PDB file of C-alpha atoms in Angstrom:
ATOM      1  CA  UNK W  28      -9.237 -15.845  -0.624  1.00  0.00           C
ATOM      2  CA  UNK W  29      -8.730 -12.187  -0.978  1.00  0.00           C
ATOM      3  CA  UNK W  30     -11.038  -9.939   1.007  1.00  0.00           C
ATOM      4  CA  UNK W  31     -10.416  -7.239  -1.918  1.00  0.00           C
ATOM      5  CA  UNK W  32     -11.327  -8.191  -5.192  1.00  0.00           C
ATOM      6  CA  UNK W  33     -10.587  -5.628  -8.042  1.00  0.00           C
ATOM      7  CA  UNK W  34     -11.451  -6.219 -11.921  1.00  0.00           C
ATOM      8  CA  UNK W  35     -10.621  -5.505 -14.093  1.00  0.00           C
ATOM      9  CA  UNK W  36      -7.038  -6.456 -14.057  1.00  0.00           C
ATOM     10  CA  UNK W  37      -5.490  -4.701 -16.661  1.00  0.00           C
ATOM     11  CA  UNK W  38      -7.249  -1.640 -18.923  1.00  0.00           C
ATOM     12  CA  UNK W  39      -5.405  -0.080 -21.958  1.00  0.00           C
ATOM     13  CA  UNK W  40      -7.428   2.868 -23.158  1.00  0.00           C
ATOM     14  CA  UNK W  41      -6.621   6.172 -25.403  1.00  0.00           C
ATOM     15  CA  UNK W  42      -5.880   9.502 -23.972  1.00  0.00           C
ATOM     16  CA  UNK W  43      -8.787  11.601 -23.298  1.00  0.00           C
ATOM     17  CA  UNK W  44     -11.372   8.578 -22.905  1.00  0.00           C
ATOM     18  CA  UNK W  45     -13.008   7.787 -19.453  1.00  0.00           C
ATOM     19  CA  UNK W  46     -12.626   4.662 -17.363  1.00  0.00           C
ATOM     20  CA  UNK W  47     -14.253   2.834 -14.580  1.00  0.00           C
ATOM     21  CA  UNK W  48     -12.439   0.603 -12.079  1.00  0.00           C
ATOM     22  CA  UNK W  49     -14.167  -2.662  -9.717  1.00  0.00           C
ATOM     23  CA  UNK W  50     -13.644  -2.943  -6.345  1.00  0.00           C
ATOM     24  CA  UNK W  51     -15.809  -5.590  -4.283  1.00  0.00           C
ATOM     25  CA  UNK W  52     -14.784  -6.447  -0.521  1.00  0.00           C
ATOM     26  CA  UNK W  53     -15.611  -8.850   1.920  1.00  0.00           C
ATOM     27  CA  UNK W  54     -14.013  -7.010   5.060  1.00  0.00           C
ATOM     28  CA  UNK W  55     -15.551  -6.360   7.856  1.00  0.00           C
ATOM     29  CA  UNK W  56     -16.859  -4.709   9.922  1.00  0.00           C
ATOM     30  CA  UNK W  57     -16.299  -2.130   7.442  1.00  0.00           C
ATOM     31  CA  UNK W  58     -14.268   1.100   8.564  1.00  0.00           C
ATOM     32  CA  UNK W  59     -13.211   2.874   5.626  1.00  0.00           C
ATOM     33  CA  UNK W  60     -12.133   2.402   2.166  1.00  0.00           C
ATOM     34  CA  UNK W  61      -9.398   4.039   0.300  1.00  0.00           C
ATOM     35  CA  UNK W  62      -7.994   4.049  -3.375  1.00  0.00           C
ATOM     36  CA  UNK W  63      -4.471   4.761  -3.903  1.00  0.00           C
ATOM     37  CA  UNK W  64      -2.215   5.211  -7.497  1.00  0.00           C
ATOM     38  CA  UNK W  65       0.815   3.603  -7.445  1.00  0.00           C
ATOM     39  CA  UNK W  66       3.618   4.262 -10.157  1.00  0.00           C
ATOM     40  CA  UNK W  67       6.098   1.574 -11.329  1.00  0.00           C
ATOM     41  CA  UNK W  68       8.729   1.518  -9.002  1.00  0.00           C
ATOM     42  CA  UNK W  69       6.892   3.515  -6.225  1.00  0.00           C
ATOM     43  CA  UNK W  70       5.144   3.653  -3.032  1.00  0.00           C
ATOM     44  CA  UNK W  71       1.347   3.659  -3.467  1.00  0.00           C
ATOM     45  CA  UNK W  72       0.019   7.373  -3.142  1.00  0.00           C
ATOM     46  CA  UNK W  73      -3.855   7.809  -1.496  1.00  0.00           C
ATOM     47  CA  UNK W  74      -6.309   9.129  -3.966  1.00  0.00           C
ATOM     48  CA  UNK W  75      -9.645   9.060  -1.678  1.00  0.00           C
ATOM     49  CA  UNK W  76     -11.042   7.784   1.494  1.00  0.00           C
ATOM     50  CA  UNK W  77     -14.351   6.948   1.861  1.00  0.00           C
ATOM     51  CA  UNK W  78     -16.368   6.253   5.591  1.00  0.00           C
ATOM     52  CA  UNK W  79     -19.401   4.213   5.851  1.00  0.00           C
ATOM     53  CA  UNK W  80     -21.684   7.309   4.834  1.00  0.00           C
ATOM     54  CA  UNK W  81     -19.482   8.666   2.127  1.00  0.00           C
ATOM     55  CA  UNK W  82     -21.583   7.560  -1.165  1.00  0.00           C
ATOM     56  CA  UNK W  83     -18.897   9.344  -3.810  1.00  0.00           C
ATOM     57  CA  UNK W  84     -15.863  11.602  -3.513  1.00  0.00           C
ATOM     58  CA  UNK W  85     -13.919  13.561  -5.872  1.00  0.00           C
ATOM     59  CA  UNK W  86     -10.071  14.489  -6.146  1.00  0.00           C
ATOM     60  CA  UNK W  87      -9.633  16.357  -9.454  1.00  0.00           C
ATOM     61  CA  UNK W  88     -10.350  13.864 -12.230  1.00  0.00           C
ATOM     62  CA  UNK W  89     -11.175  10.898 -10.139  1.00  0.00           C
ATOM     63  CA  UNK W  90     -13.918  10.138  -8.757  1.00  0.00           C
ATOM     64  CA  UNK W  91     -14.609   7.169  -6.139  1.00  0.00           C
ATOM     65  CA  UNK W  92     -17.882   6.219  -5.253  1.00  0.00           C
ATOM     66  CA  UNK W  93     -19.188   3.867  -2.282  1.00  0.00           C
ATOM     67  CA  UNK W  94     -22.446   1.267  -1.985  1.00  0.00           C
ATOM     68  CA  UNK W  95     -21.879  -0.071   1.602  1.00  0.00           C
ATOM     69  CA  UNK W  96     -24.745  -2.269   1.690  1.00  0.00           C
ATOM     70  CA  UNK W  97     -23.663  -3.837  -2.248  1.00  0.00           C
ATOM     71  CA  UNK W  98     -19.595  -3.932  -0.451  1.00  0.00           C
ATOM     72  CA  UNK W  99     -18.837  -1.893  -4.085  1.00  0.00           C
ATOM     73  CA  UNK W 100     -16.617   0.436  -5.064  1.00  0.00           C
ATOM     74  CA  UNK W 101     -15.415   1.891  -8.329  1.00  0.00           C
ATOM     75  CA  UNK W 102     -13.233   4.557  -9.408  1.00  0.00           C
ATOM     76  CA  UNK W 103     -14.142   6.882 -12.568  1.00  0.00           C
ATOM     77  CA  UNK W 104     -11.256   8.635 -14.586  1.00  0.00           C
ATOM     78  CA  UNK W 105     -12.047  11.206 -16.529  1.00  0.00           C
ATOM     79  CA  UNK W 106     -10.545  12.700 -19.566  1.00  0.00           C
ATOM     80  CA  UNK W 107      -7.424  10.199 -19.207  1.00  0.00           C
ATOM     81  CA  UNK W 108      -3.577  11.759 -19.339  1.00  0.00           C
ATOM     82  CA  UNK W 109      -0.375   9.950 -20.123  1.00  0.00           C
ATOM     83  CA  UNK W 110       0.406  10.675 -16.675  1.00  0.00           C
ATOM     84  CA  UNK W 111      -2.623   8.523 -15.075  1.00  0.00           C
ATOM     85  CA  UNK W 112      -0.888   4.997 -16.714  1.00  0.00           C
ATOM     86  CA  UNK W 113      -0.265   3.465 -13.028  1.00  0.00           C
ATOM     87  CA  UNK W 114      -1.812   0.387 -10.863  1.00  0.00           C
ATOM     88  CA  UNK W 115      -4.778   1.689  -8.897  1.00  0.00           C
ATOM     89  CA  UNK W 116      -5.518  -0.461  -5.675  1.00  0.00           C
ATOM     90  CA  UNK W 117      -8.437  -0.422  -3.972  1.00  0.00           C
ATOM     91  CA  UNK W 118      -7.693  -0.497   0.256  1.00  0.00           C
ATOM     92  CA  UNK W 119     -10.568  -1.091   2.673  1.00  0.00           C
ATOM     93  CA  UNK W 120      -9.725  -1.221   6.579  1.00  0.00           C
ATOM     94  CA  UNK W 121     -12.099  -2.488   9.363  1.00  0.00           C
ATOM     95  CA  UNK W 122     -13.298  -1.296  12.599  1.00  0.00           C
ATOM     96  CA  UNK W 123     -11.906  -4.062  14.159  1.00  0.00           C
ATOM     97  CA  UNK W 124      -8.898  -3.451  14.961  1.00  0.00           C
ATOM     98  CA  UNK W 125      -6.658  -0.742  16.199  1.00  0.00           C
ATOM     99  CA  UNK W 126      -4.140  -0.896  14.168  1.00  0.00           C
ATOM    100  CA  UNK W 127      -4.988  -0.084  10.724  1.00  0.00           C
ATOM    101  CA  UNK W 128      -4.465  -2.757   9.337  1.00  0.00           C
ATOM    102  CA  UNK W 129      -5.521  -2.762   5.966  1.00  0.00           C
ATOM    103  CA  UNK W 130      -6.931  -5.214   3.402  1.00  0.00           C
ATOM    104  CA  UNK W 131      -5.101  -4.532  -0.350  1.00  0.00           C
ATOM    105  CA  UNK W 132      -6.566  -5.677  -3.478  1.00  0.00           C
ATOM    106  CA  UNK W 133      -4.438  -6.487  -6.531  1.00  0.00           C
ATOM    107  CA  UNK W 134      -4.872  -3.463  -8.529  1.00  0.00           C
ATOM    108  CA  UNK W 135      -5.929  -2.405 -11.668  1.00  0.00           C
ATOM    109  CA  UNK W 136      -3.218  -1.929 -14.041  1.00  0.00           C
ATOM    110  CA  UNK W 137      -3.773   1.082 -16.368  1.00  0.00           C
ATOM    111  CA  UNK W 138      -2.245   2.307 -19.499  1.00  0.00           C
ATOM    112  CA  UNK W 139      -2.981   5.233 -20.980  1.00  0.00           C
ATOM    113  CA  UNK W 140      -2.136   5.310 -24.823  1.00  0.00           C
ATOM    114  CA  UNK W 141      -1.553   8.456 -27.295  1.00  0.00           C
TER     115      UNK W 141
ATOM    116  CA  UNK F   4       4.610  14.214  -1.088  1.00  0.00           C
ATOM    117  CA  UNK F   5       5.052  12.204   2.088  1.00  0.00           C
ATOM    118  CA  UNK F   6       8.479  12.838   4.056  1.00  0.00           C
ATOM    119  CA  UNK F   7       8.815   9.088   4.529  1.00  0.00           C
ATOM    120  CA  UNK F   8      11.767   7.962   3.245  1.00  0.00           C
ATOM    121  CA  UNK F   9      13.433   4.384   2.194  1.00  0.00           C
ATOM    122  CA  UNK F  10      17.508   3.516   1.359  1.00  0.00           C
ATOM    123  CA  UNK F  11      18.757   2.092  -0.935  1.00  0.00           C
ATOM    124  CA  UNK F  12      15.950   2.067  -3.506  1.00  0.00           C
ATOM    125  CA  UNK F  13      16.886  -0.469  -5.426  1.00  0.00           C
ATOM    126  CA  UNK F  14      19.481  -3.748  -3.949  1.00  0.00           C
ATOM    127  CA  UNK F  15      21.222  -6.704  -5.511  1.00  0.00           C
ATOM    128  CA  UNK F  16      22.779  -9.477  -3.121  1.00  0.00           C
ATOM    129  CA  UNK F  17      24.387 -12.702  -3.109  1.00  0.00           C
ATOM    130  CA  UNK F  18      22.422 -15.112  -1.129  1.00  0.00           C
ATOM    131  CA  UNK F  19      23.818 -15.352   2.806  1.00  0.00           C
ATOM    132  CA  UNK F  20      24.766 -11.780   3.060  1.00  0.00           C
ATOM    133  CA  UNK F  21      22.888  -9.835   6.122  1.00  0.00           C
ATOM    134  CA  UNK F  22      21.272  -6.481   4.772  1.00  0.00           C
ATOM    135  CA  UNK F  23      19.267  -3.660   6.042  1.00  0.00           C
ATOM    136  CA  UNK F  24      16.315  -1.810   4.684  1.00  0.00           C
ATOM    137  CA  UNK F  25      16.221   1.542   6.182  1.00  0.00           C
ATOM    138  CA  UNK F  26      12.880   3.562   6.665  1.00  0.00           C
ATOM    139  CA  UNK F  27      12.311   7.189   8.281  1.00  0.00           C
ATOM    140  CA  UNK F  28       9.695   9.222   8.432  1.00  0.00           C
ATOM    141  CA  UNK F  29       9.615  13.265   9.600  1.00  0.00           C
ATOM    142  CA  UNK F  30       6.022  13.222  10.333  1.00  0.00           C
ATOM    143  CA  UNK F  31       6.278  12.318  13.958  1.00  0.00           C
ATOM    144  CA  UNK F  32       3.709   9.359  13.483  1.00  0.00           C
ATOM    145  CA  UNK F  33       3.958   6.492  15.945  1.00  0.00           C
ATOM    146  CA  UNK F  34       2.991   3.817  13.687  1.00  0.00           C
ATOM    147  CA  UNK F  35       5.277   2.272  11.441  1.00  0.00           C
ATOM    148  CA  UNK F  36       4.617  -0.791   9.209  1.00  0.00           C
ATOM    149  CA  UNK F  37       6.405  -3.022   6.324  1.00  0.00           C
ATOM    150  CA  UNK F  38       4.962  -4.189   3.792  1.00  0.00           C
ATOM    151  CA  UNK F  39       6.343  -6.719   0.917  1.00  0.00           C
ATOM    152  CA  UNK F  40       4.560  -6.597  -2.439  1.00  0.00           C
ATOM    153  CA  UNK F  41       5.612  -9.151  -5.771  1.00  0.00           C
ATOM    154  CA  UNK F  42       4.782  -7.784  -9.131  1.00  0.00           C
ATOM    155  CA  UNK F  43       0.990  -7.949  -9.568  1.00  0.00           C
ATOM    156  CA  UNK F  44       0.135  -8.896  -5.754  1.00  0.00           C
ATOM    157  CA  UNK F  45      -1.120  -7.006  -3.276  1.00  0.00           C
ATOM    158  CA  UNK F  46       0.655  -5.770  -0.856  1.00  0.00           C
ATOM    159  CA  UNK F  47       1.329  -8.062   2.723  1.00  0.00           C
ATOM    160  CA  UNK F  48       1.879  -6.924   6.291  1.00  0.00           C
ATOM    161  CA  UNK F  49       5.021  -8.086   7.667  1.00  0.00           C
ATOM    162  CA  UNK F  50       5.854  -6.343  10.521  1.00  0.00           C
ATOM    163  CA  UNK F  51       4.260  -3.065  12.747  1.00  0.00           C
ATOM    164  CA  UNK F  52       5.053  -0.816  15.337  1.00  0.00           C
ATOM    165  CA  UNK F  53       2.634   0.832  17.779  1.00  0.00           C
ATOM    166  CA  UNK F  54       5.675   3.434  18.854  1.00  0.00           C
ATOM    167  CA  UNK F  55       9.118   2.924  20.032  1.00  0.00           C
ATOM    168  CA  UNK F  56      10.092  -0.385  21.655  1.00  0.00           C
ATOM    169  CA  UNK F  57       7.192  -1.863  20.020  1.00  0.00           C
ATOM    170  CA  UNK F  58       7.123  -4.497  17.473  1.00  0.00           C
ATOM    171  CA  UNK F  59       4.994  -7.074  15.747  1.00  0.00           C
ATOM    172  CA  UNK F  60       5.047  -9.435  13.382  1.00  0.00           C
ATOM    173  CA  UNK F  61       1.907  -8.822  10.347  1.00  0.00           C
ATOM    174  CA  UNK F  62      -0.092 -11.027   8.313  1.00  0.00           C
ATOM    175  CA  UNK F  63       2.702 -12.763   6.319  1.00  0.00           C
ATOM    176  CA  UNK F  64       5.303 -14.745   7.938  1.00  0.00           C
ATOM    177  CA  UNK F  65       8.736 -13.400   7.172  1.00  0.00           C
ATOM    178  CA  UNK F  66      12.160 -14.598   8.524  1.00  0.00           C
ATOM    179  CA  UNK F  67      12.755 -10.667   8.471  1.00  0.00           C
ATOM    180  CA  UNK F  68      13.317  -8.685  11.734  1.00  0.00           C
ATOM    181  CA  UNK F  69      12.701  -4.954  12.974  1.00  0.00           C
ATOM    182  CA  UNK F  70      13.406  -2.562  15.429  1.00  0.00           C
ATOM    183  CA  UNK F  71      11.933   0.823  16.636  1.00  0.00           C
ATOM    184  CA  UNK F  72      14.220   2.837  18.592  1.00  0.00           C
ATOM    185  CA  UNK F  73      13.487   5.984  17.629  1.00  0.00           C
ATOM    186  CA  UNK F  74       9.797   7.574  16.711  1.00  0.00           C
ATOM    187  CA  UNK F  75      11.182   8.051  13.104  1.00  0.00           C
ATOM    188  CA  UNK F  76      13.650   5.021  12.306  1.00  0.00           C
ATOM    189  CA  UNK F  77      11.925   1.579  11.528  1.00  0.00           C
ATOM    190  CA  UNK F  78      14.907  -0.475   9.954  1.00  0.00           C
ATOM    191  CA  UNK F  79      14.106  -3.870   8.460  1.00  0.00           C
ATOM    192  CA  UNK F  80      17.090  -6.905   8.786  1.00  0.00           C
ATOM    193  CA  UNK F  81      17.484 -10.172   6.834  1.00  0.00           C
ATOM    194  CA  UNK F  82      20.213 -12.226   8.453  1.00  0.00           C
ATOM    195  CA  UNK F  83      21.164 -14.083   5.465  1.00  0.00           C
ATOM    196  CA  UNK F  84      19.404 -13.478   2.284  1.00  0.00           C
ATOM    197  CA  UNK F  85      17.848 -16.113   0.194  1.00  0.00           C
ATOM    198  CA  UNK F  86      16.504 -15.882  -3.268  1.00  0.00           C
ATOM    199  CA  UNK F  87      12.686 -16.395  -2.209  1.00  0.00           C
ATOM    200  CA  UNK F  88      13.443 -13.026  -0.883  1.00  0.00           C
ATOM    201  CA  UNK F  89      13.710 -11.346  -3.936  1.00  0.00           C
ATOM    202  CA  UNK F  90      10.405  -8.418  -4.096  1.00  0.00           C
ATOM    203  CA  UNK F  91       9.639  -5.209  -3.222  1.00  0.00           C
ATOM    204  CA  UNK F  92       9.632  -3.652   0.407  1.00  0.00           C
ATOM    205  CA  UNK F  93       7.107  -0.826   1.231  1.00  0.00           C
ATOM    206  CA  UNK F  94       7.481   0.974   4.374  1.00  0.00           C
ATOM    207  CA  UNK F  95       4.745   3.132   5.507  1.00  0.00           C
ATOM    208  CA  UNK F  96       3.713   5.146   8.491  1.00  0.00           C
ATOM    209  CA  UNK F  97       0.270   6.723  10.058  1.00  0.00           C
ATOM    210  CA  UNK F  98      -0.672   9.209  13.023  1.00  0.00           C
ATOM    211  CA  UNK F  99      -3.588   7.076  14.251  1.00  0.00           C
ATOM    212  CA  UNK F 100      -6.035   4.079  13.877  1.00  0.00           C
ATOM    213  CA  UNK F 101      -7.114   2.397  10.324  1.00  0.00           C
ATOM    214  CA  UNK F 102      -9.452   5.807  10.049  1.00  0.00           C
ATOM    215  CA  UNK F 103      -6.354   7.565   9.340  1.00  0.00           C
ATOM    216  CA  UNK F 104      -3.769   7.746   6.469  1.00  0.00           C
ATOM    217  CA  UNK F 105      -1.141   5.735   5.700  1.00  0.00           C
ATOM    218  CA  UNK F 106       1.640   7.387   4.126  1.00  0.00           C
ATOM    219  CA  UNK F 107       3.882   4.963   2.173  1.00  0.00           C
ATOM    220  CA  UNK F 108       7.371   5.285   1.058  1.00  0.00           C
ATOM    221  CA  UNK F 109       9.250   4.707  -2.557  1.00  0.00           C
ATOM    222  CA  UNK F 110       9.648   1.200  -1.403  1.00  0.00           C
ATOM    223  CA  UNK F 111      13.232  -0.801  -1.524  1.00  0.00           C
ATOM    224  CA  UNK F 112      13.374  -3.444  -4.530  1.00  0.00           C
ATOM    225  CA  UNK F 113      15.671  -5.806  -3.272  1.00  0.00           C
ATOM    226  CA  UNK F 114      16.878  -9.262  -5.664  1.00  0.00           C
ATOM    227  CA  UNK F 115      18.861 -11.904  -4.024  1.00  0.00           C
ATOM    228  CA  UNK F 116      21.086 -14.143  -6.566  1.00  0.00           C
TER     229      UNK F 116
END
Protein backbone atom coordinates (compact mmCIF):
# COMPACT_ATOMS: atom_id res chain seq x y z
CA UNK A 1 0.00 0.00 0.00
CA UNK A 2 1.09 3.44 -0.88
CA UNK A 3 2.33 5.61 1.96
CA UNK A 4 1.06 8.71 -0.28
CA UNK A 5 -2.36 8.77 -1.14
CA UNK A 6 -3.56 11.70 -3.43
CA UNK A 7 -7.35 12.23 -4.66
CA UNK A 8 -8.52 13.22 -6.55
CA UNK A 9 -7.08 11.52 -9.51
CA UNK A 10 -7.94 13.45 -12.31
CA UNK A 11 -9.69 17.26 -12.20
CA UNK A 12 -10.82 19.03 -15.46
CA UNK A 13 -11.85 22.55 -14.57
CA UNK A 14 -12.28 26.02 -16.66
CA UNK A 15 -9.72 28.68 -16.79
CA UNK A 16 -9.89 31.16 -14.11
CA UNK A 17 -11.73 28.77 -11.49
CA UNK A 18 -9.91 27.58 -8.25
CA UNK A 19 -8.99 24.05 -7.27
CA UNK A 20 -8.04 22.04 -4.30
CA UNK A 21 -5.82 18.94 -4.39
CA UNK A 22 -5.71 15.69 -1.46
CA UNK A 23 -2.78 14.52 -0.14
CA UNK A 24 -2.93 12.01 2.97
CA UNK A 25 0.38 10.10 4.10
CA UNK A 26 1.25 7.45 6.25
CA UNK A 27 5.17 8.11 6.38
CA UNK A 28 6.94 8.42 9.10
CA UNK A 29 8.54 9.79 11.16
CA UNK A 30 7.57 12.68 9.22
CA UNK A 31 10.46 15.04 7.83
CA UNK A 32 9.10 17.16 5.28
CA UNK A 33 6.61 17.28 2.60
CA UNK A 34 6.89 18.66 -0.81
CA UNK A 35 4.53 19.21 -3.91
CA UNK A 36 5.99 19.23 -7.24
CA UNK A 37 4.25 19.99 -11.06
CA UNK A 38 5.22 17.78 -13.50
CA UNK A 39 4.53 18.42 -17.34
CA UNK A 40 3.90 15.59 -19.87
CA UNK A 41 7.05 14.42 -20.90
CA UNK A 42 9.09 16.08 -18.04
CA UNK A 43 10.93 15.85 -14.90
CA UNK A 44 8.77 16.80 -11.89
CA UNK A 45 9.56 20.53 -10.86
CA UNK A 46 9.22 21.42 -6.74
CA UNK A 47 6.43 23.79 -6.02
CA UNK A 48 6.71 23.93 -1.99
CA UNK A 49 8.26 22.29 0.94
CA UNK A 50 6.73 22.15 4.01
CA UNK A 51 8.62 21.07 7.71
CA UNK A 52 6.76 19.75 10.58
CA UNK A 53 5.81 23.42 11.77
CA UNK A 54 5.05 24.85 8.40
CA UNK A 55 1.00 25.03 8.56
CA UNK A 56 0.65 26.74 4.77
CA UNK A 57 3.04 28.14 2.18
CA UNK A 58 2.63 30.11 -0.84
CA UNK A 59 4.52 30.20 -4.33
CA UNK A 60 2.59 32.64 -6.55
CA UNK A 61 -0.81 31.08 -7.20
CA UNK A 62 -0.41 27.97 -5.20
CA UNK A 63 -0.81 27.53 -2.10
CA UNK A 64 0.09 24.27 0.06
CA UNK A 65 -1.03 23.89 3.38
CA UNK A 66 0.06 21.26 6.20
CA UNK A 67 -2.05 19.44 9.32
CA UNK A 68 0.75 17.22 10.79
CA UNK A 69 -1.22 15.75 13.44
CA UNK A 70 -4.44 14.94 10.59
CA UNK A 71 -1.06 13.53 8.06
CA UNK A 72 -3.05 16.14 5.38
CA UNK A 73 -2.08 18.08 2.82
CA UNK A 74 -3.74 19.95 -0.01
CA UNK A 75 -2.76 22.25 -2.62
CA UNK A 76 -5.07 25.38 -3.65
CA UNK A 77 -4.81 26.87 -7.28
CA UNK A 78 -5.99 29.93 -7.80
CA UNK A 79 -7.31 31.72 -10.76
CA UNK A 80 -6.31 28.58 -13.05
CA UNK A 81 -4.10 29.24 -16.51
CA UNK A 82 -3.80 27.00 -19.52
CA UNK A 83 -0.36 26.71 -18.44
CA UNK A 84 -1.15 24.97 -14.88
CA UNK A 85 -2.78 21.63 -16.95
CA UNK A 86 0.07 19.19 -15.46
CA UNK A 87 0.16 16.11 -12.80
CA UNK A 88 0.78 17.54 -9.35
CA UNK A 89 2.41 14.92 -6.89
CA UNK A 90 2.44 15.21 -3.52
CA UNK A 91 6.25 14.00 -1.96
CA UNK A 92 6.68 13.51 1.78
CA UNK A 93 10.26 12.29 3.10
CA UNK A 94 11.03 10.97 6.66
CA UNK A 95 13.49 11.62 9.27
CA UNK A 96 14.58 8.33 9.09
CA UNK A 97 16.86 8.06 6.90
CA UNK A 98 19.78 9.84 5.44
CA UNK A 99 19.26 9.61 2.25
CA UNK A 100 16.27 11.36 1.13
CA UNK A 101 14.55 9.04 0.16
CA UNK A 102 11.27 10.05 -0.69
CA UNK A 103 7.72 8.63 -0.64
CA UNK A 104 5.72 9.74 -4.19
CA UNK A 105 2.09 9.70 -4.49
CA UNK A 106 0.34 9.17 -7.82
CA UNK A 107 -0.57 12.60 -8.71
CA UNK A 108 -3.33 14.56 -9.51
CA UNK A 109 -3.84 14.96 -13.09
CA UNK A 110 -5.08 18.48 -14.04
CA UNK A 111 -6.55 20.03 -17.05
CA UNK A 112 -7.21 23.30 -17.40
CA UNK A 113 -9.95 24.08 -20.12
CA UNK A 114 -10.72 27.50 -22.12
CA UNK B 1 15.57 25.53 -14.20
CA UNK B 2 17.76 22.79 -12.78
CA UNK B 3 21.21 22.18 -14.73
CA UNK B 4 20.59 18.44 -14.50
CA UNK B 5 20.58 17.02 -17.60
CA UNK B 6 19.39 13.50 -19.31
CA UNK B 7 20.37 11.97 -23.15
CA UNK B 8 18.63 10.88 -25.30
CA UNK B 9 15.17 12.07 -24.24
CA UNK B 10 13.24 9.91 -25.85
CA UNK B 11 14.67 5.89 -27.06
CA UNK B 12 13.29 3.06 -29.14
CA UNK B 13 15.13 -0.46 -29.03
CA UNK B 14 14.89 -3.87 -30.16
CA UNK B 15 14.84 -6.18 -27.29
CA UNK B 16 18.67 -7.63 -26.42
CA UNK B 17 20.44 -4.51 -27.35
CA UNK B 18 22.67 -2.97 -24.30
CA UNK B 19 21.84 0.88 -23.87
CA UNK B 20 22.82 3.70 -21.70
CA UNK B 21 20.88 6.42 -20.03
CA UNK B 22 23.11 9.27 -19.41
CA UNK B 23 22.55 11.81 -16.46
CA UNK B 24 24.74 15.00 -15.40
CA UNK B 25 24.26 17.47 -13.23
CA UNK B 26 26.44 21.04 -12.85
CA UNK B 27 25.33 21.63 -9.41
CA UNK B 28 28.15 19.87 -7.68
CA UNK B 29 25.62 17.75 -5.53
CA UNK B 30 26.87 14.41 -4.25
CA UNK B 31 23.72 12.61 -4.41
CA UNK B 32 22.47 11.16 -7.41
CA UNK B 33 19.37 8.92 -7.79
CA UNK B 34 17.14 7.08 -10.65
CA UNK B 35 14.01 6.88 -10.64
CA UNK B 36 11.51 4.85 -13.13
CA UNK B 37 7.94 6.13 -13.36
CA UNK B 38 4.90 4.25 -15.80
CA UNK B 39 2.17 6.51 -16.93
CA UNK B 40 -0.04 7.29 -13.92
CA UNK B 41 2.39 5.70 -11.14
CA UNK B 42 4.43 7.20 -8.93
CA UNK B 43 7.65 7.41 -9.27
CA UNK B 44 10.20 4.26 -7.83
CA UNK B 45 13.75 4.39 -6.53
CA UNK B 46 16.01 2.28 -8.41
CA UNK B 47 19.30 3.09 -7.76
CA UNK B 48 21.40 6.03 -5.48
CA UNK B 49 24.61 7.38 -4.98
CA UNK B 50 25.98 8.91 -1.77
CA UNK B 51 29.12 10.46 -3.99
CA UNK B 52 31.57 8.94 -6.27
CA UNK B 53 32.33 5.21 -6.03
CA UNK B 54 29.15 4.83 -4.30
CA UNK B 55 26.20 2.94 -5.37
CA UNK B 56 22.97 1.37 -4.27
CA UNK B 57 20.31 -0.33 -5.37
CA UNK B 58 16.51 1.65 -4.31
CA UNK B 59 13.20 0.47 -3.50
CA UNK B 60 12.34 -1.33 -6.79
CA UNK B 61 14.29 -4.15 -8.03
CA UNK B 62 15.71 -3.46 -11.45
CA UNK B 63 18.07 -5.67 -13.58
CA UNK B 64 19.54 -2.06 -14.39
CA UNK B 65 23.11 -1.06 -13.32
CA UNK B 66 25.00 2.32 -12.42
CA UNK B 67 28.10 3.86 -11.92
CA UNK B 68 29.45 7.11 -10.28
CA UNK B 69 32.78 8.07 -11.36
CA UNK B 70 32.62 11.43 -11.46
CA UNK B 71 30.61 13.97 -8.91
CA UNK B 72 28.45 14.95 -11.99
CA UNK B 73 28.01 11.72 -14.29
CA UNK B 74 25.48 9.02 -12.98
CA UNK B 75 24.96 6.78 -16.19
CA UNK B 76 22.29 4.08 -16.04
CA UNK B 77 23.03 0.47 -18.19
CA UNK B 78 20.59 -2.26 -19.31
CA UNK B 79 22.58 -5.18 -20.64
CA UNK B 80 19.99 -6.46 -22.87
CA UNK B 81 16.73 -4.76 -23.06
CA UNK B 82 13.45 -6.43 -22.63
CA UNK B 83 10.03 -5.11 -23.30
CA UNK B 84 8.93 -5.00 -19.46
CA UNK B 85 11.43 -2.28 -19.66
CA UNK B 86 9.57 -0.04 -21.59
CA UNK B 87 8.78 3.50 -19.07
CA UNK B 88 10.14 6.51 -18.19
CA UNK B 89 13.61 7.14 -16.42
CA UNK B 90 13.97 10.19 -14.04
CA UNK B 91 17.30 11.08 -12.86
CA UNK B 92 17.60 13.47 -10.10
CA UNK B 93 20.20 14.91 -7.81
CA UNK B 94 20.34 16.80 -4.18
CA UNK B 95 23.11 18.68 -2.02
CA UNK B 96 22.07 17.02 1.25
CA UNK B 97 19.67 14.81 3.36
CA UNK B 98 15.71 14.28 2.56
CA UNK B 99 15.44 18.09 4.16
CA UNK B 100 16.87 19.23 1.03
CA UNK B 101 15.79 19.50 -2.68
CA UNK B 102 15.78 17.19 -5.17
CA UNK B 103 16.32 18.51 -8.47
CA UNK B 104 15.02 16.17 -11.22
CA UNK B 105 15.86 15.96 -14.80
CA UNK B 106 13.60 15.83 -18.23
CA UNK B 107 13.64 12.16 -17.72
CA UNK B 108 14.62 9.50 -20.69
CA UNK B 109 11.39 7.66 -22.18
CA UNK B 110 12.77 4.62 -23.32
CA UNK B 111 10.30 1.64 -25.34
CA UNK B 112 11.77 -1.69 -25.99
CA UNK B 113 10.03 -3.71 -29.04
Amino acid sequence: KNQVEQSPQSLIILEGKNCTLQCNYTVSPFSNLRWYKQDTGRGPVSLTIMTFSENTKSNGRYTATLDADTKQSSLHITASQLSDSASYICVVSDRGSTLGRLYFGRGTQLTVWP
Amino acid sequence: EADIYQTPRYLVIGTGKKITLECSQTMGHDKMYWYQQDPGMELHLIHYSYGVNSTEKGDLSSESTVSRIRTEHFPLTLESARPSHTSQYLCASSNGNSAYEQYFGPGTRLTVT
